[in-house]
Amino acid sequence: MLKLNSFVLIQLRIIFFMWLSCHIALSQEKPNIILIMADDLGYETLSVNGGSSYSTPNLDQLALGGMRFDQCYATPLCTPSRVQIMTGKYNNRNYIGFGLLDPSEKTFGHYLQDAGYENLVVGKWQLLGNSVQQKLAGNRAGTTPEKAGFDDYCLWQINTLGSRYKDPTLSSKEGGVETHTGKYGPDIFVEKIFTFIEKNKNDPFFIYYPMVLAHDPFVPTPSNPEFLNFDAKSGTNDPKYFGEMVAYMDHIVGKLVQKVDDMGIRENTLILFVGDNGTDRDVASRFKGSLVQGKKGYTTNAGTHVPLIANWPRKIAAGMVNKNLIDFTDFLPTLLQVANVKEKKSMALDGVSFYPQLLGDNSDIREWVFCHYDPNWGKFKPQSYVQNKKWKLYDNGDFFNLEQDKLEKNPIDISSVTREIDAIVDKFKNVLNTYNK
């Protein structure tokens, strides 16, 4: 009987270690992914990129320990960028209106959920639409986080307005809609992330964190003594607070990275940080000796050029600077490849995975960035354009040398360009014709 019990015990141990080995292998095969997207943060704001107006030590360290990108381009406004990054498709194919995500679209949440990931989204939603936004979209509604592929959430503005900063009104899966008196929205979001990581540290997870920082209203943060007595309903919106909001955003990123370290899962976690569009137009920032005025909402460089950082110890070499073109359709195919999910033709994605570039392989890089911009919001006119690092062509025929004319003040007469430049114009026209059918 004793021998039989010993035999059974040995068999159970073997089964346990086989299960553990398979579990570890699965975890390494499907690494954790954290995608952080700052709100209204242009390329010029980070110190590591050459900015000198703000303190961003944690983001600088994240970049120095991994890869930073010099040529990442978003759309000029939040909803168009969010729809594009979540679906991997250009806006001409699936954008239905400002503040809305077409509920028929599959997102990176769906694909990663199907691959066995536990998914969390925290921060800014603004994709279901309020009554005004839905009316502007022809009485169409957007979607909710559950229907967009997320298992859990804590979000500002699903279908309720209110503060996103002090005394925030937030929606969560477990608590519904709640106003958190005396608290600060970004602190609540990061605590939700911590709880989620603790719960899922042994399984593959995806965290999508579209931040509320550093969007206006520009108001005091908890690092400011003014915060204690600040009235969240005062209507304050002063750009003098933008710098401390950027610093607090950086502080939040630092806390998140430290948590991943503390949980012992850092080497199995890819962290991506990106801005959703250019900096607010009321903010001017020092950048490499010049003053850059934010141009959120506009298609010029200061409205679309955003920071991008990728960090993954033992996978991405430290101190790398990537000068290749990246646009927001590239994120979804990249995440699929990171998660070992095969991209299928039926997905009909527009992007090019930059996962090989993270590992040092530059054999498959894009030659141009396309943007279809028709936000159906504000006074922004519909436009489409194609650009590379030097040249930019709009659908109305305007053509610019971006190296000499970043503000796009002096369009070039296409009829007078050299044969070499004419070939670039023809290529750009073909792209515009392809996507503007």
mmCIF file of C-alpha atoms in Angstrom, residues 94-242:
data_model
loop_
_atom_site.group_PDB
_atom_site.id
_atom_site.type_symbol
_atom_site.label_atom_id
_atom_site.label_comp_id
_atom_site.label_asym_id
_atom_site.label_seq_id
_atom_site.Cartn_x
_atom_site.Cartn_y
_atom_site.Cartn_z
ATOM 1 C CA ASN A 94 -14.269 52.537 -40.831
ATOM 2 C CA TYR A 95 -14.540 55.999 -39.237
ATOM 3 C CA ILE A 96 -18.196 56.804 -38.529
ATOM 4 C CA GLY A 97 -17.941 59.961 -36.430
ATOM 5 C CA PHE A 98 -16.216 61.800 -33.608
ATOM 6 C CA GLY A 99 -16.457 60.014 -30.264
ATOM 7 C CA LEU A 100 -17.555 56.760 -31.919
ATOM 8 C CA LEU A 101 -16.063 53.354 -32.694
ATOM 9 C CA ASP A 102 -18.063 51.326 -35.222
ATOM 10 C CA PRO A 103 -19.460 48.377 -33.189
ATOM 11 C CA SER A 104 -19.037 46.052 -36.168
ATOM 12 C CA GLU A 105 -15.246 46.503 -36.170
ATOM 13 C CA LYS A 106 -12.865 44.005 -34.591
ATOM 14 C CA THR A 107 -10.208 45.576 -32.372
ATOM 15 C CA PHE A 108 -6.878 44.449 -30.964
ATOM 16 C CA GLY A 109 -8.923 43.586 -27.882
ATOM 17 C CA HIS A 110 -10.934 40.984 -29.794
ATOM 18 C CA TYR A 111 -7.908 39.400 -31.455
ATOM 19 C CA LEU A 112 -5.884 39.139 -28.249
ATOM 20 C CA GLN A 113 -8.893 37.926 -26.290
ATOM 21 C CA ASP A 114 -9.348 35.143 -28.852
ATOM 22 C CA ALA A 115 -5.657 34.279 -28.392
ATOM 23 C CA GLY A 116 -6.107 33.666 -24.673
ATOM 24 C CA TYR A 117 -5.237 37.073 -23.230
ATOM 25 C CA GLU A 118 -6.976 38.708 -20.291
ATOM 26 C CA ASN A 119 -7.662 42.289 -21.368
ATOM 27 C CA LEU A 120 -8.002 45.496 -19.367
ATOM 28 C CA VAL A 121 -8.694 49.030 -20.578
ATOM 29 C CA VAL A 122 -8.418 52.043 -18.272
ATOM 30 C CA GLY A 123 -8.406 55.789 -18.898
ATOM 31 C CA LYS A 124 -10.345 57.603 -21.600
ATOM 32 C CA TRP A 125 -13.009 55.788 -23.617
ATOM 33 C CA GLN A 126 -15.153 58.336 -25.523
ATOM 34 C CA LEU A 127 -16.093 55.764 -28.191
ATOM 35 C CA LEU A 128 -19.796 55.150 -27.489
ATOM 36 C CA GLY A 129 -20.804 58.704 -28.313
ATOM 37 C CA ASN A 130 -23.156 61.162 -26.640
ATOM 38 C CA SER A 131 -26.437 62.324 -28.187
ATOM 39 C CA VAL A 132 -24.775 65.151 -30.160
ATOM 40 C CA GLN A 133 -22.012 62.920 -31.530
ATOM 41 C CA GLN A 134 -24.451 60.164 -32.440
ATOM 42 C CA LYS A 135 -26.714 62.657 -34.229
ATOM 43 C CA LEU A 136 -23.767 64.053 -36.230
ATOM 44 C CA ALA A 137 -22.953 60.473 -37.253
ATOM 45 C CA GLY A 138 -26.426 59.932 -38.702
ATOM 46 C CA ASN A 139 -27.923 58.625 -35.454
ATOM 47 C CA ARG A 140 -25.335 55.876 -35.174
ATOM 48 C CA ALA A 141 -23.959 54.727 -31.828
ATOM 49 C CA GLY A 142 -20.449 53.603 -31.017
ATOM 50 C CA THR A 143 -19.488 50.741 -28.743
ATOM 51 C CA THR A 144 -18.694 49.802 -25.148
ATOM 52 C CA PRO A 145 -15.460 48.314 -23.763
ATOM 53 C CA GLU A 146 -17.020 44.860 -23.245
ATOM 54 C CA LYS A 147 -18.113 44.731 -26.874
ATOM 55 C CA ALA A 148 -14.691 45.978 -28.007
ATOM 56 C CA GLY A 149 -12.875 42.968 -26.557
ATOM 57 C CA PHE A 150 -12.060 43.955 -22.968
ATOM 58 C CA ASP A 151 -12.686 41.755 -19.942
ATOM 59 C CA ASP A 152 -12.390 44.546 -17.402
ATOM 60 C CA TYR A 153 -12.309 48.338 -17.404
ATOM 61 C CA CYS A 154 -12.211 51.577 -15.438
ATOM 62 C CA LEU A 155 -12.960 54.495 -17.749
ATOM 63 C CA TRP A 156 -13.837 58.127 -18.073
ATOM 64 C CA GLN A 157 -16.673 59.007 -20.459
ATOM 65 C CA ILE A 158 -18.346 55.834 -21.608
ATOM 66 C CA ASN A 159 -21.780 57.451 -21.522
ATOM 67 C CA THR A 160 -21.417 59.849 -18.582
ATOM 68 C CA LEU A 161 -19.662 63.217 -18.469
ATOM 69 C CA GLY A 162 -17.868 64.705 -15.463
ATOM 70 C CA SER A 163 -14.339 65.441 -14.312
ATOM 71 C CA ARG A 164 -11.496 63.194 -15.400
ATOM 72 C CA TYR A 165 -9.010 64.707 -12.939
ATOM 73 C CA LYS A 166 -9.991 65.775 -9.385
ATOM 74 C CA ASP A 167 -13.309 64.299 -8.158
ATOM 75 C CA PRO A 168 -13.539 62.137 -11.289
ATOM 76 C CA THR A 169 -16.727 60.500 -12.528
ATOM 77 C CA LEU A 170 -15.680 57.071 -13.777
ATOM 78 C CA SER A 171 -17.309 53.847 -14.948
ATOM 79 C CA SER A 172 -15.997 50.446 -13.906
ATOM 80 C CA LYS A 173 -17.184 46.915 -14.523
ATOM 81 C CA GLU A 174 -17.619 46.110 -10.850
ATOM 82 C CA GLY A 175 -18.789 49.495 -9.539
ATOM 83 C CA GLY A 176 -20.771 51.103 -12.347
ATOM 84 C CA VAL A 177 -20.715 54.904 -12.530
ATOM 85 C CA GLU A 178 -19.187 56.585 -9.492
ATOM 86 C CA THR A 179 -17.817 60.018 -8.572
ATOM 87 C CA HIS A 180 -14.644 59.661 -6.482
ATOM 88 C CA THR A 181 -14.637 62.764 -4.279
ATOM 89 C CA GLY A 182 -11.188 64.050 -3.327
ATOM 90 C CA LYS A 183 -9.380 61.587 -5.576
ATOM 91 C CA TYR A 184 -7.481 62.013 -8.847
ATOM 92 C CA GLY A 185 -8.507 60.086 -11.957
ATOM 93 C CA PRO A 186 -5.026 59.009 -13.140
ATOM 94 C CA ASP A 187 -4.263 57.608 -9.657
ATOM 95 C CA ILE A 188 -7.426 55.499 -9.758
ATOM 96 C CA PHE A 189 -6.535 54.172 -13.207
ATOM 97 C CA VAL A 190 -3.057 53.061 -12.178
ATOM 98 C CA GLU A 191 -4.375 51.369 -9.018
ATOM 99 C CA LYS A 192 -6.807 49.438 -11.214
ATOM 100 C CA ILE A 193 -3.876 48.356 -13.370
ATOM 101 C CA PHE A 194 -1.960 47.190 -10.290
ATOM 102 C CA THR A 195 -4.885 45.044 -9.119
ATOM 103 C CA PHE A 196 -5.273 43.556 -12.591
ATOM 104 C CA ILE A 197 -1.570 42.689 -12.854
ATOM 105 C CA GLU A 198 -1.575 41.053 -9.426
ATOM 106 C CA LYS A 199 -4.568 38.941 -10.424
ATOM 107 C CA ASN A 200 -3.189 37.922 -13.829
ATOM 108 C CA LYS A 201 0.581 37.822 -13.320
ATOM 109 C CA ASN A 202 0.734 34.116 -14.197
ATOM 110 C CA ASP A 203 -1.296 34.419 -17.401
ATOM 111 C CA PRO A 204 -0.827 36.476 -20.575
ATOM 112 C CA PHE A 205 -2.484 39.870 -20.279
ATOM 113 C CA PHE A 206 -3.040 42.954 -22.424
ATOM 114 C CA ILE A 207 -3.425 46.373 -20.829
ATOM 115 C CA TYR A 208 -4.570 49.264 -23.000
ATOM 116 C CA TYR A 209 -4.173 52.562 -21.160
ATOM 117 C CA PRO A 210 -5.413 55.549 -23.183
ATOM 118 C CA MET A 211 -4.512 58.228 -20.651
ATOM 119 C CA VAL A 212 -6.580 61.296 -19.836
ATOM 120 C CA LEU A 213 -3.324 63.220 -19.268
ATOM 121 C CA ALA A 214 -2.311 65.695 -20.608
ATOM 122 C CA HIS A 215 -5.560 66.821 -22.290
ATOM 123 C CA ASP A 216 -7.191 70.047 -21.189
ATOM 124 C CA PRO A 217 -8.665 71.309 -18.909
ATOM 125 C CA PHE A 218 -5.235 72.266 -17.588
ATOM 126 C CA VAL A 219 -5.613 72.013 -13.818
ATOM 127 C CA PRO A 220 -3.464 71.301 -10.723
ATOM 128 C CA THR A 221 -2.236 67.757 -10.068
ATOM 129 C CA PRO A 222 -1.769 66.105 -6.632
ATOM 130 C CA SER A 223 1.892 67.197 -6.757
ATOM 131 C CA ASN A 224 0.703 70.805 -6.455
ATOM 132 C CA PRO A 225 -0.373 72.229 -3.032
ATOM 133 C CA GLU A 226 -3.256 73.932 -4.884
ATOM 134 C CA PHE A 227 -4.829 70.525 -5.516
ATOM 135 C CA LEU A 228 -6.194 70.118 -1.979
ATOM 136 C CA ASN A 229 -8.583 73.083 -2.193
ATOM 137 C CA PHE A 230 -9.070 73.064 -5.955
ATOM 138 C CA ASP A 231 -12.690 73.066 -7.131
ATOM 139 C CA ALA A 232 -13.059 70.594 -10.006
ATOM 140 C CA LYS A 233 -16.175 72.475 -11.167
ATOM 141 C CA SER A 234 -14.452 75.872 -11.286
ATOM 142 C CA GLY A 235 -13.962 75.843 -15.058
ATOM 143 C CA THR A 236 -10.206 76.404 -14.683
ATOM 144 C CA ASN A 237 -8.214 75.742 -17.862
ATOM 145 C CA ASP A 238 -4.789 77.390 -17.609
ATOM 146 C CA PRO A 239 -1.850 76.175 -19.759
ATOM 147 C CA LYS A 240 0.509 77.063 -16.891
ATOM 148 C CA TYR A 241 -0.463 73.670 -15.425
ATOM 149 C CA PHE A 242 0.458 71.715 -18.559
#
